[in-house]
Short mmCIF file of C-alpha atoms in Angstrom, two decimals:
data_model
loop_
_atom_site.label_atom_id
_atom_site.label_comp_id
_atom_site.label_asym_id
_atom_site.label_seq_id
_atom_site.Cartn_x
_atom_site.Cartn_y
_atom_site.Cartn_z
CA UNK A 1339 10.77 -20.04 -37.42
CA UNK A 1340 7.95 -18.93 -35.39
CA UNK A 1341 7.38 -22.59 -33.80
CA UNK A 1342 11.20 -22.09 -33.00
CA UNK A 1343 11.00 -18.62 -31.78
CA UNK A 1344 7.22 -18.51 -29.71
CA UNK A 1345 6.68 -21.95 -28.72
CA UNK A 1346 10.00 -23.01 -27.85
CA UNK A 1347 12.13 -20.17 -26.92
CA UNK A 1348 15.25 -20.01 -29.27
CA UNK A 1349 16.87 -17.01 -29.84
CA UNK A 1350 16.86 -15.58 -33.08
CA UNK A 1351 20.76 -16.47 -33.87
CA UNK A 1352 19.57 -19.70 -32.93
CA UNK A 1353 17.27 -19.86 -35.43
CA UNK A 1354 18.91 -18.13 -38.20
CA UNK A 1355 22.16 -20.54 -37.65
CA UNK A 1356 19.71 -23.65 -37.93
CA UNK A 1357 17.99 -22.42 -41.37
CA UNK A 1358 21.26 -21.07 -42.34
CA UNK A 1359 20.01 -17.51 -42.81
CA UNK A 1360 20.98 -14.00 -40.90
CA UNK A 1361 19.45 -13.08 -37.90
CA UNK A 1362 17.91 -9.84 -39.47
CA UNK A 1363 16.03 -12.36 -42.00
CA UNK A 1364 14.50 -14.10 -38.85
CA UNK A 1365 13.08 -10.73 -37.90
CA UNK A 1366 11.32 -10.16 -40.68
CA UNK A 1367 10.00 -13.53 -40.93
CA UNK A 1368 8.31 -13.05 -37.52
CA UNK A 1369 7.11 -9.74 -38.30
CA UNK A 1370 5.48 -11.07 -41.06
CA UNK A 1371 4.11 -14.42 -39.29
CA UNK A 1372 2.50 -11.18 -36.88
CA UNK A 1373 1.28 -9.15 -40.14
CA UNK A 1374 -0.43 -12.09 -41.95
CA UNK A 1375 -2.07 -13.06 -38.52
CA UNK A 1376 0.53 -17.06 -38.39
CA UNK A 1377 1.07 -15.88 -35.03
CA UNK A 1378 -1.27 -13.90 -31.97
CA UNK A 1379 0.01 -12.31 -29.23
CA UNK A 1380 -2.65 -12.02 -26.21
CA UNK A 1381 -1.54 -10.68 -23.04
CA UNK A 1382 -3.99 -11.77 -19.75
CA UNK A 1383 -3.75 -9.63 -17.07
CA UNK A 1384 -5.68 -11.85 -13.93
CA UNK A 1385 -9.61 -11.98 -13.69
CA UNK A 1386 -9.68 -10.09 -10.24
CA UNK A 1387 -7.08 -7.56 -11.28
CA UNK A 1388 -8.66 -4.14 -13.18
CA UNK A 1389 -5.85 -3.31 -15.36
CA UNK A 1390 -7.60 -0.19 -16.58
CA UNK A 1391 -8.33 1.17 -13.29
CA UNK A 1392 -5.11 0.59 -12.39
CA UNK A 1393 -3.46 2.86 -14.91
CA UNK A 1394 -6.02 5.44 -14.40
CA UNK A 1395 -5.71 6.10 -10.44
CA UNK A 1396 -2.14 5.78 -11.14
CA UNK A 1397 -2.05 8.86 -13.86
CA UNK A 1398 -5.13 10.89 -11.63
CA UNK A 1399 -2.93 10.57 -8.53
CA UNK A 1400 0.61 10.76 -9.92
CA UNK A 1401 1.46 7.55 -8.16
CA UNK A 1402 4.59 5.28 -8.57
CA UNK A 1403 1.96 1.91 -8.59
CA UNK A 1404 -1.58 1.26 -8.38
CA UNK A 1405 -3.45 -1.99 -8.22
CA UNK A 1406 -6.82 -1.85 -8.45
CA UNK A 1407 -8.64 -5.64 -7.39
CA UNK A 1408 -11.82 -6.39 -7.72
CA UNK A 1409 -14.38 -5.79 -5.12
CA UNK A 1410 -15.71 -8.83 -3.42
CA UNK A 1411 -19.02 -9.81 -5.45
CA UNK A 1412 -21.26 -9.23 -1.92
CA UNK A 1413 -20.14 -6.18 -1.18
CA UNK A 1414 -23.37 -4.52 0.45
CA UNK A 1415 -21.63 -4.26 4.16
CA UNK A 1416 -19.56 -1.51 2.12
CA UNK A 1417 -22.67 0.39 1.30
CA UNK A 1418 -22.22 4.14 2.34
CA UNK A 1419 -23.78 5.24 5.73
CA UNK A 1420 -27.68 6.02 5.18
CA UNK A 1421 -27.43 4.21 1.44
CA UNK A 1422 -29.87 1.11 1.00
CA UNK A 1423 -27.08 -1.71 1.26
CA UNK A 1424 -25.85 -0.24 4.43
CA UNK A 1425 -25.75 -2.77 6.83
CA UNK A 1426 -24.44 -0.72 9.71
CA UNK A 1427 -21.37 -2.89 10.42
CA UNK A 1428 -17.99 -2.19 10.40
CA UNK A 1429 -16.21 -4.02 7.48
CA UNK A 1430 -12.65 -4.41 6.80
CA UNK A 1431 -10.72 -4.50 4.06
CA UNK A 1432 -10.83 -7.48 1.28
CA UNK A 1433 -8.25 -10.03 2.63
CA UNK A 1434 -7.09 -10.20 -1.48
CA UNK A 1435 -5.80 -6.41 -1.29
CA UNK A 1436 -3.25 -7.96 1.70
CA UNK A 1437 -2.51 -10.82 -1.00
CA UNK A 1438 -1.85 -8.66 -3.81
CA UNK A 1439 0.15 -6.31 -1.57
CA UNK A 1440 2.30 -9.09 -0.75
CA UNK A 1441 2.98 -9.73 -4.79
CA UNK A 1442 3.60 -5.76 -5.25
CA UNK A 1443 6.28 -5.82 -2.40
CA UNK A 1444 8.38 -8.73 -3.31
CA UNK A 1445 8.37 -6.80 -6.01
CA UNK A 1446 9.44 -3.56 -4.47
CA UNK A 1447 11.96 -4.52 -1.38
CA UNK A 1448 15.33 -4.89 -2.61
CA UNK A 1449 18.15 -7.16 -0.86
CA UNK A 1450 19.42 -4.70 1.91
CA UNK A 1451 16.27 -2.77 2.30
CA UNK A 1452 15.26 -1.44 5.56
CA UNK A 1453 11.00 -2.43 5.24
CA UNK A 1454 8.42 -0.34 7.43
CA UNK A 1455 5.01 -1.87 8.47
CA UNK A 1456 2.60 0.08 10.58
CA UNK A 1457 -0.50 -1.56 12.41
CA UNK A 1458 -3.57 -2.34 10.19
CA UNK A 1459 -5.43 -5.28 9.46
CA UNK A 1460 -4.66 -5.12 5.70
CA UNK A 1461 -1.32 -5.12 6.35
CA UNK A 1462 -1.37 -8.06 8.64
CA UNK A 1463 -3.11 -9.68 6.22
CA UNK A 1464 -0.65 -8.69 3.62
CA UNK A 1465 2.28 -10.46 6.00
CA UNK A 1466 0.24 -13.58 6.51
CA UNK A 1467 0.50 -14.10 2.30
CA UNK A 1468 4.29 -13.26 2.19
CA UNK A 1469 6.04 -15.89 0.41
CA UNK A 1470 9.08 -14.60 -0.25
CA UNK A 1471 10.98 -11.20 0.24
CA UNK A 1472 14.57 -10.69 -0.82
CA UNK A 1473 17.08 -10.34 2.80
CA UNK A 1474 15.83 -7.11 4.49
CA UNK A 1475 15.18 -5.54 7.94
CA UNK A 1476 11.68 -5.53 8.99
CA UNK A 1477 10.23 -2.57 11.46
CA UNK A 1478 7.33 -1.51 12.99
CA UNK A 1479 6.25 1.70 12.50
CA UNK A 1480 3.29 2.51 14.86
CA UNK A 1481 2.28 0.77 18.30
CA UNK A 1482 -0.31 -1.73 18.37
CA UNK A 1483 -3.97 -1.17 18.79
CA UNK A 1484 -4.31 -3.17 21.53
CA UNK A 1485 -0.85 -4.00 23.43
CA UNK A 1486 -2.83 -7.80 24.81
CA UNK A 1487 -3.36 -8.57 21.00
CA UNK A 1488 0.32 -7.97 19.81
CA UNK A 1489 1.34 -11.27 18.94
CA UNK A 1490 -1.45 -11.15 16.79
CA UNK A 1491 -1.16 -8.43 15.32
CA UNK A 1492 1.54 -6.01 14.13
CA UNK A 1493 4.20 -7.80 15.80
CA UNK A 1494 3.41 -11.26 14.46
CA UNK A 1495 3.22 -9.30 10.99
CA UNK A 1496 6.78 -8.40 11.24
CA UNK A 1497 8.42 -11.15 12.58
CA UNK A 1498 6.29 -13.22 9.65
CA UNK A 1499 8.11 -10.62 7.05
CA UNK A 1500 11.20 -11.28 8.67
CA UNK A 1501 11.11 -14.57 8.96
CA UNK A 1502 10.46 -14.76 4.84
CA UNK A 1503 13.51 -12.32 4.17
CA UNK A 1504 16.16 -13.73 6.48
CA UNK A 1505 16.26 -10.71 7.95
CA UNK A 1506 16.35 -8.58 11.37
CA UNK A 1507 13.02 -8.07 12.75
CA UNK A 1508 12.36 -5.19 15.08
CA UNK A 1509 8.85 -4.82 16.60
CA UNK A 1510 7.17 -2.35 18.86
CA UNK A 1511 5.79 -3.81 22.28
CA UNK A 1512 3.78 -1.06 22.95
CA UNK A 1513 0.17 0.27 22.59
CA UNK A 1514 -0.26 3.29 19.69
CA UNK A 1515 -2.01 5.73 21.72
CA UNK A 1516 -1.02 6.60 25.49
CA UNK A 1517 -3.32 8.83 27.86
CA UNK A 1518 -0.71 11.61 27.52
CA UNK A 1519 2.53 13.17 25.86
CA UNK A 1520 4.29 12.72 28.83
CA UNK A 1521 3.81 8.74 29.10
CA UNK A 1522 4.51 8.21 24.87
CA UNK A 1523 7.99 9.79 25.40
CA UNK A 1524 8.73 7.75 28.63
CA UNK A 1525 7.84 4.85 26.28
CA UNK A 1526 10.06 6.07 23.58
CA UNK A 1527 12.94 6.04 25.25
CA UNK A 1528 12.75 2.32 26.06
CA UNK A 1529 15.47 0.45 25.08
CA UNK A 1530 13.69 -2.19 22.11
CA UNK A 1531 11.58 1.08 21.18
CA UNK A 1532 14.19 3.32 20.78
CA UNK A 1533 16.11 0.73 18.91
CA UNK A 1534 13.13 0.49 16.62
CA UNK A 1535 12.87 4.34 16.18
CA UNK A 1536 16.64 4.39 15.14
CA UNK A 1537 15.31 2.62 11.96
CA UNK A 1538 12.62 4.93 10.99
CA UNK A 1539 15.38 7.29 8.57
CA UNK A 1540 16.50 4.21 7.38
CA UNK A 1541 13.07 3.13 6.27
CA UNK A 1542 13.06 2.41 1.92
CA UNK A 1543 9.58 0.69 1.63
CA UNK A 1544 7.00 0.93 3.98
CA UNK A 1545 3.66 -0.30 4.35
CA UNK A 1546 0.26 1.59 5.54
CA UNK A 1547 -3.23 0.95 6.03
CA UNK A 1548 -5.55 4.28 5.57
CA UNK A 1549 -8.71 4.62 7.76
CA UNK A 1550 -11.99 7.26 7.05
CA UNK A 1551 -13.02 8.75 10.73
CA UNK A 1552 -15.87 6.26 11.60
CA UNK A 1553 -16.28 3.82 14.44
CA UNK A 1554 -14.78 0.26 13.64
CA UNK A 1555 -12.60 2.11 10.33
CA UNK A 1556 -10.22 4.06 12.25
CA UNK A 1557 -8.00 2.30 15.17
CA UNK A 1558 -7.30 5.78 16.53
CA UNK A 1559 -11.26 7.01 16.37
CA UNK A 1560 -12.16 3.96 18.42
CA UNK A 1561 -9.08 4.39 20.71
CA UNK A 1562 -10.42 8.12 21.67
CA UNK A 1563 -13.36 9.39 23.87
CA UNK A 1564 -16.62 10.74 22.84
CA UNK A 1565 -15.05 14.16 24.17
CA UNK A 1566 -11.87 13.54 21.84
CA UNK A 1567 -13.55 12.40 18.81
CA UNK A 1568 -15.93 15.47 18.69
CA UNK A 1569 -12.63 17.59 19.16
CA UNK A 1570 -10.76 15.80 16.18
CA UNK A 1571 -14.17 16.06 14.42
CA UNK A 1572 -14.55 19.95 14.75
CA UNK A 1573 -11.20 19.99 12.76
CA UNK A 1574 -12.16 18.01 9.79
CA UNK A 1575 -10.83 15.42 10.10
CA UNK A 1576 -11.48 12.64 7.68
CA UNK A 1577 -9.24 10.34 7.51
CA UNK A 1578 -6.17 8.38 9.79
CA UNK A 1579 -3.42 7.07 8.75
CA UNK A 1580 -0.39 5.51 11.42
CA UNK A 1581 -2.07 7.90 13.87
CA UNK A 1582 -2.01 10.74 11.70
CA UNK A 1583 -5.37 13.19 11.04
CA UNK A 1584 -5.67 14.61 7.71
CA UNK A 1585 -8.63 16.88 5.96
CA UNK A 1586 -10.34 16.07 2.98
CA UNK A 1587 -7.94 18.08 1.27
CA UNK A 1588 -4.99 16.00 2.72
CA UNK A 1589 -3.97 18.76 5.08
CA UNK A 1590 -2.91 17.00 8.52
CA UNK A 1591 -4.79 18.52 11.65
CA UNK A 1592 -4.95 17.76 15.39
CA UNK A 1593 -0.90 17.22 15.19
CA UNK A 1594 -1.21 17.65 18.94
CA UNK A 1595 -2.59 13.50 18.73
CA UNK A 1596 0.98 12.60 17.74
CA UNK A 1597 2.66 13.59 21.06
CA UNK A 1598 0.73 10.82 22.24
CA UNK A 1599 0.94 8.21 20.18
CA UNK A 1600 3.90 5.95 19.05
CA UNK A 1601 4.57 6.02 15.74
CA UNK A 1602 6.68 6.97 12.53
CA UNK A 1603 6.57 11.39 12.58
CA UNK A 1604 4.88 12.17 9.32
CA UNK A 1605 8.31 14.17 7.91
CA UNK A 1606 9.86 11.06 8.16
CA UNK A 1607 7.31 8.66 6.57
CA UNK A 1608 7.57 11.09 3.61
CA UNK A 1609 11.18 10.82 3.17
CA UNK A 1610 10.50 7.30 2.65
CA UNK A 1611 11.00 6.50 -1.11
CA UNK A 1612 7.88 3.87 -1.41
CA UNK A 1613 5.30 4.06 1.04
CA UNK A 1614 2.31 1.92 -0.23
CA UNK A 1615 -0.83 2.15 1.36
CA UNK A 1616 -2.94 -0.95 1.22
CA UNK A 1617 -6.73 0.29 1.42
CA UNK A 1618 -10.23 -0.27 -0.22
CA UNK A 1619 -14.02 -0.28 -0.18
CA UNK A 1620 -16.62 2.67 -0.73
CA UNK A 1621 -16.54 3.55 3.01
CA UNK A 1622 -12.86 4.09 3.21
CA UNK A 1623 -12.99 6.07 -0.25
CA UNK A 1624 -12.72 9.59 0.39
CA UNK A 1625 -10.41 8.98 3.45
CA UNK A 1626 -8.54 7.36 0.34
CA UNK A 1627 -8.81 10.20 -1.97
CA UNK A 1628 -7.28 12.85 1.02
CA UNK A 1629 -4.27 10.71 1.87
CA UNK A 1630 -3.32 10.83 -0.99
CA UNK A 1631 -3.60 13.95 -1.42
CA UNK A 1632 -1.28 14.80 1.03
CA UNK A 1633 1.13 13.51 -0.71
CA UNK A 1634 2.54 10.78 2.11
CA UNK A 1635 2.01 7.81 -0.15
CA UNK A 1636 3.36 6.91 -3.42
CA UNK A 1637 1.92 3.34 -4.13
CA UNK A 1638 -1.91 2.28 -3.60
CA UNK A 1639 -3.84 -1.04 -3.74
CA UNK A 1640 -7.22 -0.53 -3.54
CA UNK A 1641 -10.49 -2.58 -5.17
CA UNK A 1642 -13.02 -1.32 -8.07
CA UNK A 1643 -15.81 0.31 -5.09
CA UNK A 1644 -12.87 2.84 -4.03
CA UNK A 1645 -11.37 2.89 -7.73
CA UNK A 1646 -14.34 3.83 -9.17
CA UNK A 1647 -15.18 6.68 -6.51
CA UNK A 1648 -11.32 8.22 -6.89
CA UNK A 1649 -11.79 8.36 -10.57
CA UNK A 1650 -15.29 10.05 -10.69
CA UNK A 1651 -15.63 13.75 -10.62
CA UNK A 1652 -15.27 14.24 -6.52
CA UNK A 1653 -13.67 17.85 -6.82
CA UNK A 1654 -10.82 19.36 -8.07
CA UNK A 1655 -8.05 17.91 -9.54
CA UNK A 1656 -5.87 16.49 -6.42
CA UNK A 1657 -2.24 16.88 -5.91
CA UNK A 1658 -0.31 14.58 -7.41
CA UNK A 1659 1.37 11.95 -5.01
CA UNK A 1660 4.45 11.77 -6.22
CA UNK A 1661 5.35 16.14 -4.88
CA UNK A 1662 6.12 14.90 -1.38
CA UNK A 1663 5.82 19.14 0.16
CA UNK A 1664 3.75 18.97 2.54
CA UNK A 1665 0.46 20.24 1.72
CA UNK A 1666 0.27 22.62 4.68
CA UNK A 1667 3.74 24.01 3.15
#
């Protein structure tokens, strides 16, 4: 019965009709084949996911989903500023957390879903790996970092995502961060723009990439003059995500940088039901730890350096993800 039943998939009717015996007998039988050790269950989770990570950021953070992948074995570039494996470059994230994003939104996305992307390598990275993505529209939700790399960038990503759904793709042809509020609304109201912007409250799943306020980490510190950065600084800020400043506490600050920026307005990002930020490393840690707190994001994957920094003892307890009030509320 338990050749019949584990190794080649018959129901237990099935079984019971071929041994001539009730269905309830078959249970016990395989309960028993389970007690006396006949039979061994052993589930696998993959070698370079951390299962038990996982389940902790997800209950510290009150999070929907949280994959935790392990760090790249060299991972001294990610050494903290002024730490001995600093190598004073400007890493990214682990092209794997853009694979395993992929995984986690076929997952997510639903036929008829409206899905968000906003510029960030890990997210491009996460479009290059699509494979497949039930029918959906695909949007940007931020401007481009630099308008001469679009193609390459956040626009490729989502025509690549909706060219694997068999959906509508609507990208942004336009940099993230003008020189004033006066040129971003001009922009705006662009025909393909605007069209883009209609889809924003329509957004169900969207897709972020979380930088900490250091050269070569953040799209919008590098975008920014000395003059700028040391204003943004003054404020706190430490960490960006889709143009958006936030404390260490998750409050945002500097709102003023969104009247010049194009991108998704933080009320309406957290309307979105799923917004998964894709983000990892020790640098980028405590820029993870205060977007989340903020409460903008409801889905993380991260790797074990950042894991393991969100689950030590960094402060007190943080807000859990999943109460989208604003923290400045």
């Amino acid at each position: 019965m338990a050749r019949r039943f584990y190794l080649e998939g018959k129901s237990k009717i099935q079984i019971a009709e071929e041994f001539g015996v009730s269905r309830f007998k078959v249970a016990r039988v395989l309960e028993t084949a389970l007690e006396r050790d006949l039979v061994r269950i052993e589930i696998r989770v993959p070698a370079e996911l951390d299962a038990e990570r996982s389940d902790a950021l997800r209950a510290r953070y009150g999070l929907r989903h949280a994959v935790v992948v392990e760090s790249p074995a060299d991972a001294t570039e990610d050494a903290l500023p002024g730490s001995p494996g600093f190598a004073g470059s400007a890493p990214t994230d682990p092209e794997n957390l853009g694979e395993v994003a992929a995984d986690l939104l076929g997952e997510l996305v639903n036929e008829g879903d409206v899905l968000g992307l906003a510029w960030g390598r890990s997210t491009i990275h996460m479009a290059a790996a699509l494979h497949q993505l039930p029918p959906c529209t695909v949007v940007q939700l931020t401007g481009v970092y630099d308008a001469g790399t679009a193609e390459r960038g956040s626009v490729e990503a989502v025509r690549r995502a909706a060219q694997v759904s068999g959906g509508e793709a609507h990208p942004i042809y336009a940099p993230m961060l003008l020189p004033d509020p006066a040129t971003a609304a001009a922009l705006r109201s662009q025909t393909g723009i605007a069209r883009a912007f209609e889809y924003f409250d329509k957004v169900t799943v969207a897709a972020v990439s979380i930088g900490s306020w250091e050269p070569g980490i953040s799209t919008v510190h590098d975008m920014l003059s000395d003059e700028e950065r040391a204003h943004y600084a003054s404020l706190g800020v430490a960490a960006e995500m889709s143009a958006h400043l936030f404390d260490a506490q998750g409050r945002r600050v500097g709102r003023d940088l969104g009247e010049r920026c194009i991108t998704v307005e933080a009320d309406r990002l957290r309307r979105v039901p799923e917004v998964v930020a894709i983000a990892g490393g020790l640098r980028k840690a405590a820029a993870i730890d205060a977007v989340l707190r903020s409460g903008l994001v409801t889905s993380l994957v991260t790797d074990t350096a950042a894991a393991d920094y969100l689950l030590s003892e960094t402060g007190s307890a943080p807000r859990p993800a999943l109460d989208r009030a604003d923290p400045d509320d």
